[in-house]
Tab-separated table of C-alpha atoms in Angstrom:
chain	number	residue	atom	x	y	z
Z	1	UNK	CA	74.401	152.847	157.935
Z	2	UNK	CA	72.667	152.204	154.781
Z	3	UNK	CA	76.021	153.051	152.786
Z	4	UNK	CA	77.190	149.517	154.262
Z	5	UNK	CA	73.686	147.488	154.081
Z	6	UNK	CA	73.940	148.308	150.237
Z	7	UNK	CA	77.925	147.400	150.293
Z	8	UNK	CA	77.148	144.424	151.813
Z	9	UNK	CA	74.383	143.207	149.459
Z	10	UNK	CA	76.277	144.458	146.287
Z	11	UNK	CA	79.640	142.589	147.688
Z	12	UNK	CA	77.093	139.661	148.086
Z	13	UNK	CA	75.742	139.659	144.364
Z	14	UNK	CA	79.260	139.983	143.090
Z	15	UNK	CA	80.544	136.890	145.308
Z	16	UNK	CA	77.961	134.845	144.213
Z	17	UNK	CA	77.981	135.659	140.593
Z	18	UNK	CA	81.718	135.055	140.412
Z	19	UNK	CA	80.889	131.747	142.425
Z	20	UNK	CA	78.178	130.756	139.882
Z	21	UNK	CA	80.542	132.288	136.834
Z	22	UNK	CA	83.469	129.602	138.842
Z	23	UNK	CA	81.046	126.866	138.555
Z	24	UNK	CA	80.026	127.414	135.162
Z	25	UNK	CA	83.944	127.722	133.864
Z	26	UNK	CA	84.488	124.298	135.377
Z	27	UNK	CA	81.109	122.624	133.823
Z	28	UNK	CA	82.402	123.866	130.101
Z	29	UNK	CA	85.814	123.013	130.899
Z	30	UNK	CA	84.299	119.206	132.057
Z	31	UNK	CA	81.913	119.618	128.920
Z	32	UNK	CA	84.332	120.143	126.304
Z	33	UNK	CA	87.803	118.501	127.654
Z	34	UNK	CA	89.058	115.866	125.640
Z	35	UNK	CA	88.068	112.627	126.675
Z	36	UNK	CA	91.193	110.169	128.045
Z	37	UNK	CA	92.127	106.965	127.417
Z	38	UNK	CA	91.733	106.190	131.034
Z	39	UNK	CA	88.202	108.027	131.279
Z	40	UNK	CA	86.709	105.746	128.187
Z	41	UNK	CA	87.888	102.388	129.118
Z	42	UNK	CA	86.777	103.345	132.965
Z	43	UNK	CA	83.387	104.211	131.358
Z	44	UNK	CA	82.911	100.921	129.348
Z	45	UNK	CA	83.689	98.861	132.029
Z	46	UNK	CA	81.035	100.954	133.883
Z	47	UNK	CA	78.699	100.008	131.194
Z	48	UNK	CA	79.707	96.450	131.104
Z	49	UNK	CA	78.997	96.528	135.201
Z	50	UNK	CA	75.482	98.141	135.189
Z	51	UNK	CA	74.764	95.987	132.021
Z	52	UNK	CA	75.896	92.818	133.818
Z	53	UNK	CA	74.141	93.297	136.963
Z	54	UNK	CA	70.793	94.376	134.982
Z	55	UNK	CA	71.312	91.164	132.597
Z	56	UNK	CA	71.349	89.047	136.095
Z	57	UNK	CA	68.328	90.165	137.654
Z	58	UNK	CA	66.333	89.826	133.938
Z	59	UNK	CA	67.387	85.982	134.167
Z	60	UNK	CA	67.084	85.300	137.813
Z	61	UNK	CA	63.734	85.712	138.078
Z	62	UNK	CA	61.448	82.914	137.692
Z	63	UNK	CA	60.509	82.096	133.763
Z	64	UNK	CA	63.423	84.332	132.697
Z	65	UNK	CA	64.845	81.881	130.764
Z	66	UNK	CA	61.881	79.889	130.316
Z	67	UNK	CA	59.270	82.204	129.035
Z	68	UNK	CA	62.205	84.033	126.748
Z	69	UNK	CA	62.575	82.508	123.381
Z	70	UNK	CA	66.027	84.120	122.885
Z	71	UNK	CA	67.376	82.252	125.965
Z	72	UNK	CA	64.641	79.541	126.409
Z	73	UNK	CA	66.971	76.559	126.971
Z	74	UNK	CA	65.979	73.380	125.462
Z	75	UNK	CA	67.266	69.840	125.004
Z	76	UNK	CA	70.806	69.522	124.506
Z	77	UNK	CA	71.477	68.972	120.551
Z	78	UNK	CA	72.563	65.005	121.066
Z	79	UNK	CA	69.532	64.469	122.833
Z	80	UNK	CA	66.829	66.012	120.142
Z	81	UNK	CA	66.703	62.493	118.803
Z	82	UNK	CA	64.778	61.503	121.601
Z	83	UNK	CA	62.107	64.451	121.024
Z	84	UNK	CA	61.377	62.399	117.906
Z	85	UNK	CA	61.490	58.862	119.176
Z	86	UNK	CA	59.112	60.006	122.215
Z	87	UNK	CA	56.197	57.642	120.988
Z	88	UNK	CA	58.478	54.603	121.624
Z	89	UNK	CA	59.110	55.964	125.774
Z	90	UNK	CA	56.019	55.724	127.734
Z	91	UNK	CA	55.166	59.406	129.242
Z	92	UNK	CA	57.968	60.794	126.882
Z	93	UNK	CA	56.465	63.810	126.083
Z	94	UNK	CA	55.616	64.487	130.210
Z	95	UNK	CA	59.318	64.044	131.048
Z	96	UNK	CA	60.894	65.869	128.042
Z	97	UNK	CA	58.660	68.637	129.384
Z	98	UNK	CA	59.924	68.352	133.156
Z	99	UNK	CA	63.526	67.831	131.915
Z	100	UNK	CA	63.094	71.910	130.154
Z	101	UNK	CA	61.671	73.236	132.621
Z	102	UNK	CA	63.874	71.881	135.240
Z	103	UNK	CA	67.194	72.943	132.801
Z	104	UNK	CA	65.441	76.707	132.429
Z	105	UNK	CA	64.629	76.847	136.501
Z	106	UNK	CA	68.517	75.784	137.137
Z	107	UNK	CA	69.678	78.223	134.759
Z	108	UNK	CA	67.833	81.294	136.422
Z	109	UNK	CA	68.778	79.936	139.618
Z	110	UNK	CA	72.798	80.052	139.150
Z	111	UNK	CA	72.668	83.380	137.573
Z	112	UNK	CA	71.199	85.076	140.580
Z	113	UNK	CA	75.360	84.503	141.559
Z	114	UNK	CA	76.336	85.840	137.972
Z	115	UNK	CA	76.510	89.773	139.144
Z	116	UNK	CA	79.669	89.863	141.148
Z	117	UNK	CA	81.865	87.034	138.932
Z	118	UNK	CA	81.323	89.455	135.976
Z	119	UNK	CA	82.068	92.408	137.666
Z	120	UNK	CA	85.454	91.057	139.063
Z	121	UNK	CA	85.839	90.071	135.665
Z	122	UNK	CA	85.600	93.168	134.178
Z	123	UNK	CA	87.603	95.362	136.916
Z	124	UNK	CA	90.281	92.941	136.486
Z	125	UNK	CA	90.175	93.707	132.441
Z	126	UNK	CA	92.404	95.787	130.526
Z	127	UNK	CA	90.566	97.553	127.507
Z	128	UNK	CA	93.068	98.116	124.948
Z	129	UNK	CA	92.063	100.446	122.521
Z	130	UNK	CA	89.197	102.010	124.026
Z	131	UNK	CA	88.307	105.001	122.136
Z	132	UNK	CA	88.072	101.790	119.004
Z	133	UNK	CA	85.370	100.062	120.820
Z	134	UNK	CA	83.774	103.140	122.075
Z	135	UNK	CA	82.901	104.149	118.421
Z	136	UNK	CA	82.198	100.810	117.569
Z	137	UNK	CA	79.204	98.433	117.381
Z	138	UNK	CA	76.345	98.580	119.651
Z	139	UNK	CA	78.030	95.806	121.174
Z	140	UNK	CA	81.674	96.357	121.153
Z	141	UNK	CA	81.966	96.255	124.881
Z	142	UNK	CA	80.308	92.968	125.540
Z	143	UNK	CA	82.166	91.546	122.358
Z	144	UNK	CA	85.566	92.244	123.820
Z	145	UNK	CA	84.372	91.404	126.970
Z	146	UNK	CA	83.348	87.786	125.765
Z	147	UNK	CA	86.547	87.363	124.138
Z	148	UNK	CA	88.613	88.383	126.875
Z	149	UNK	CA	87.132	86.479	129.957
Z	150	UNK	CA	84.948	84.041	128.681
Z	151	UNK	CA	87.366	81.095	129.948
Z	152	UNK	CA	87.430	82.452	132.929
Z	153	UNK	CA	83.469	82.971	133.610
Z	154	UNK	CA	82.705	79.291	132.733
Z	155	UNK	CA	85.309	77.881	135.375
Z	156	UNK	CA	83.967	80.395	137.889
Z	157	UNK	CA	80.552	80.035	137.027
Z	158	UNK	CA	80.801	76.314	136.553
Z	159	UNK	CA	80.351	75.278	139.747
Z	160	UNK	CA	77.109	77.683	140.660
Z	161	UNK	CA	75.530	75.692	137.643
Z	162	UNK	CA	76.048	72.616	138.751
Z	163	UNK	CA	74.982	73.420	142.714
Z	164	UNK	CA	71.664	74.276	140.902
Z	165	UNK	CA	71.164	71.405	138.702
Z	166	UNK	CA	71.415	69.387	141.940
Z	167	UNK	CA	68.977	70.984	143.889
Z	168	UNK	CA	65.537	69.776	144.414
Z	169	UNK	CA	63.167	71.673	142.781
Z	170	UNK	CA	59.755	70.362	142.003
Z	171	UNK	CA	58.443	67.926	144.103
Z	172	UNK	CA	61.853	67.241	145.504
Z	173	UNK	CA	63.453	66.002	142.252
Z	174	UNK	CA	66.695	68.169	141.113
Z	175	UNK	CA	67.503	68.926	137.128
Z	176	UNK	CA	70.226	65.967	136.969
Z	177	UNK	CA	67.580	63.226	138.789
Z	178	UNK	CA	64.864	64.297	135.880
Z	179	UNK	CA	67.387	64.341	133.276
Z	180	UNK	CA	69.127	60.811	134.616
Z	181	UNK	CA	65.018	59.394	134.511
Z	182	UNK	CA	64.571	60.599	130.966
Z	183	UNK	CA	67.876	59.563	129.553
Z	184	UNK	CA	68.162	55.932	131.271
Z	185	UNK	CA	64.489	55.539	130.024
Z	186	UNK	CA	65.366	56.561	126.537
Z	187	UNK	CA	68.828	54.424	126.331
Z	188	UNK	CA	66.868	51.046	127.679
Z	189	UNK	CA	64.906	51.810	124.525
Z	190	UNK	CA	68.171	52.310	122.007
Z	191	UNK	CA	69.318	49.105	123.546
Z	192	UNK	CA	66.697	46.785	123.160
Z	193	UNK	CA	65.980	44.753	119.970
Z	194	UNK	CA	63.356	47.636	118.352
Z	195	UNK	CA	65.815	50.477	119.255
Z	196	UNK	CA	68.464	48.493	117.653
Z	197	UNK	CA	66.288	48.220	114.540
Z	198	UNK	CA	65.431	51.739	114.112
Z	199	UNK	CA	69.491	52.948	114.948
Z	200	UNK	CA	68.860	54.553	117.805
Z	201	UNK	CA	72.698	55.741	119.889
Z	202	UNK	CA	72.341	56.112	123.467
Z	203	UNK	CA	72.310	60.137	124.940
Z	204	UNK	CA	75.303	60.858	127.623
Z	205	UNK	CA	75.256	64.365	127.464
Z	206	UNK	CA	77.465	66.165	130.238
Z	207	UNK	CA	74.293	68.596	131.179
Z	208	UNK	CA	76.900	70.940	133.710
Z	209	UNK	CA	78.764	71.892	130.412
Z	210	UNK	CA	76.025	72.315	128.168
Z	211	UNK	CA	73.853	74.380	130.527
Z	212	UNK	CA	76.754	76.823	132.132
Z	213	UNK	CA	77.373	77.722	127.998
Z	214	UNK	CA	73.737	78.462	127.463
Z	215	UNK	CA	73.656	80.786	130.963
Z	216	UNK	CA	76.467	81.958	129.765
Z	217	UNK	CA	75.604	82.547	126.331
Z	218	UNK	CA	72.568	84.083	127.296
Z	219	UNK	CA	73.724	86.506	130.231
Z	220	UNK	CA	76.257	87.712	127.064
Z	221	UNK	CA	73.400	88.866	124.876
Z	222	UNK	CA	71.425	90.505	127.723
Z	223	UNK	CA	74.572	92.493	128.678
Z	224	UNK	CA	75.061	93.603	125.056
Z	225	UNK	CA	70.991	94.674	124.764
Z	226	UNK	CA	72.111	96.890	127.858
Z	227	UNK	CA	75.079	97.983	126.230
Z	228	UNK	CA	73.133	99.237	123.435
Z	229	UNK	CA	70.558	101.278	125.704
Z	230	UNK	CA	73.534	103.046	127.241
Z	231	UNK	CA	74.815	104.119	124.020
Z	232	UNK	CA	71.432	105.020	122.715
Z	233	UNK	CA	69.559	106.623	125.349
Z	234	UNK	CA	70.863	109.341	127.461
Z	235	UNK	CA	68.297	108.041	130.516
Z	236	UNK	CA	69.854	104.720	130.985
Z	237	UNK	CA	73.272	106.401	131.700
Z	238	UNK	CA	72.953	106.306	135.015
Z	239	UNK	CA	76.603	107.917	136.576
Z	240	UNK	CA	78.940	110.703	135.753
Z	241	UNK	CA	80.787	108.608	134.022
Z	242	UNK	CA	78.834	106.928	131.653
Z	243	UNK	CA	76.925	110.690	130.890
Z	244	UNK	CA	80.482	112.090	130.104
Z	245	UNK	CA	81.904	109.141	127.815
Z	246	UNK	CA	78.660	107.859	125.922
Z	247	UNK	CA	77.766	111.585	125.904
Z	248	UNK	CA	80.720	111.909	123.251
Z	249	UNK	CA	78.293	109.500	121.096
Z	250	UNK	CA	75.662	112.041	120.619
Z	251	UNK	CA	77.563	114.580	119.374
């Protein structure tokens, strides 16, 4: 009777070590098979997804614009002129104030709807030569990215930017009714006999177009700062995929 206990336990060991043995064969085979074509361009758009999705909820939140001097948006360029005229509109400075905070607060609120138009975007993308940006630049991903779609996100993000510039924020004004009040106060100035004097050109800056660049503009460089964790830390590689392909990096 013992005879077969021992049988049993020894056929036992022996299934389990060839089991184990199995499973080891097929981790070094995984470990040291070429990498495909297919596998690297599925495991940059991987990157570009988790960086995309990470860039939108840095952003969304309240002040991430604002309080981030990389993305802080401020006046549009045409309308700096009336940062330096402000002495000649009464509570300039208080409204100039409003107006950027108001632009920033619209910004973070359209990009809580960036996530899922970037990652249709990038499923939809074709990476040619992916093993090229792979070894590239610790943004070569996001580059091609940007230069691939970025048509395409400001159409489909144009309209989320311009639902949040016309809803009422604080104390019930929206972004375009505190931009129209600085603006219209500014241009009676430039039109009257002093503005006139000092050359002063009225401001009619589209704020939609200018704004849904700088969201875009800045969701861009927070994707490519994710892009460059993934390639440099092995902890932010958070799927099977993205261990196997930005694995090849560290070798």
């Amino acid at each position: 009777m013992k005879k077969y206990f021992y049988l049993i336990i020894i056929s036992t060991m022996l299934w389990s070590c060839a089991e184990m043995q199995a499973v080891m064969d097929q981790y070094n085979l995984e470990q040291y098979r070429p990498l495909t074509d297919g596998e690297v361009s599925t495991g940059l758009k991987e990157a570009l997804r988790v960086g995309s999705v990470n860039a939108a909820n840095i952003l969304s939140v309240e002040d991430g614009f604002y309080k981030d001097e990389l993305v802080k948006i401020l006046l549009p360029p045409e309308a700096q002129k009336i940062s330096k005229n402000i002495s000649m509109i009464p509570g300039g400075k208080d409204l100039i104030e409003k107006v950027e905070i108001r632009l920033n607060r619209a910004a973070e609120d359209a990009v809580k709807e960036a996530a899922p138009i970037f990652a249709s975007a990038i499923t939809e993308m074709t990476i040619a030569d992916a093993f090229g940006i792979l070894k590239g630049s610790d943004d070569a991903a996001t580059q091609y990215l940007k230069g691939k779609t970025s048509d395409k996100l400001k159409d489909l993000f144009m309209p989320k930017v311009k639902a949040s510039l016309d809803k009422k924020l604080v104390a019930n004004i929206s972004t375009n009714e505190s931009w129209n009040l600085l603006t219209s106060n500014y241009n009676k100035v430039a039109g009257s006999f002093a503005g006139k004097l000092a050359n002063l050109q009225p401001v009619n800056t589209k704020l939609d177009d200018y704004v849904t660049q700088k969201a875009l503009d800045a969701l861009f460089l927070k994707v490519a700062e994710e892009e460059k964790q993934i390639r440099k830390d092995p902890l932010k590689r958070v799927s099977n995929i993205l261990k196997r392909v930005f694995g090849e990096l560290d070798k």
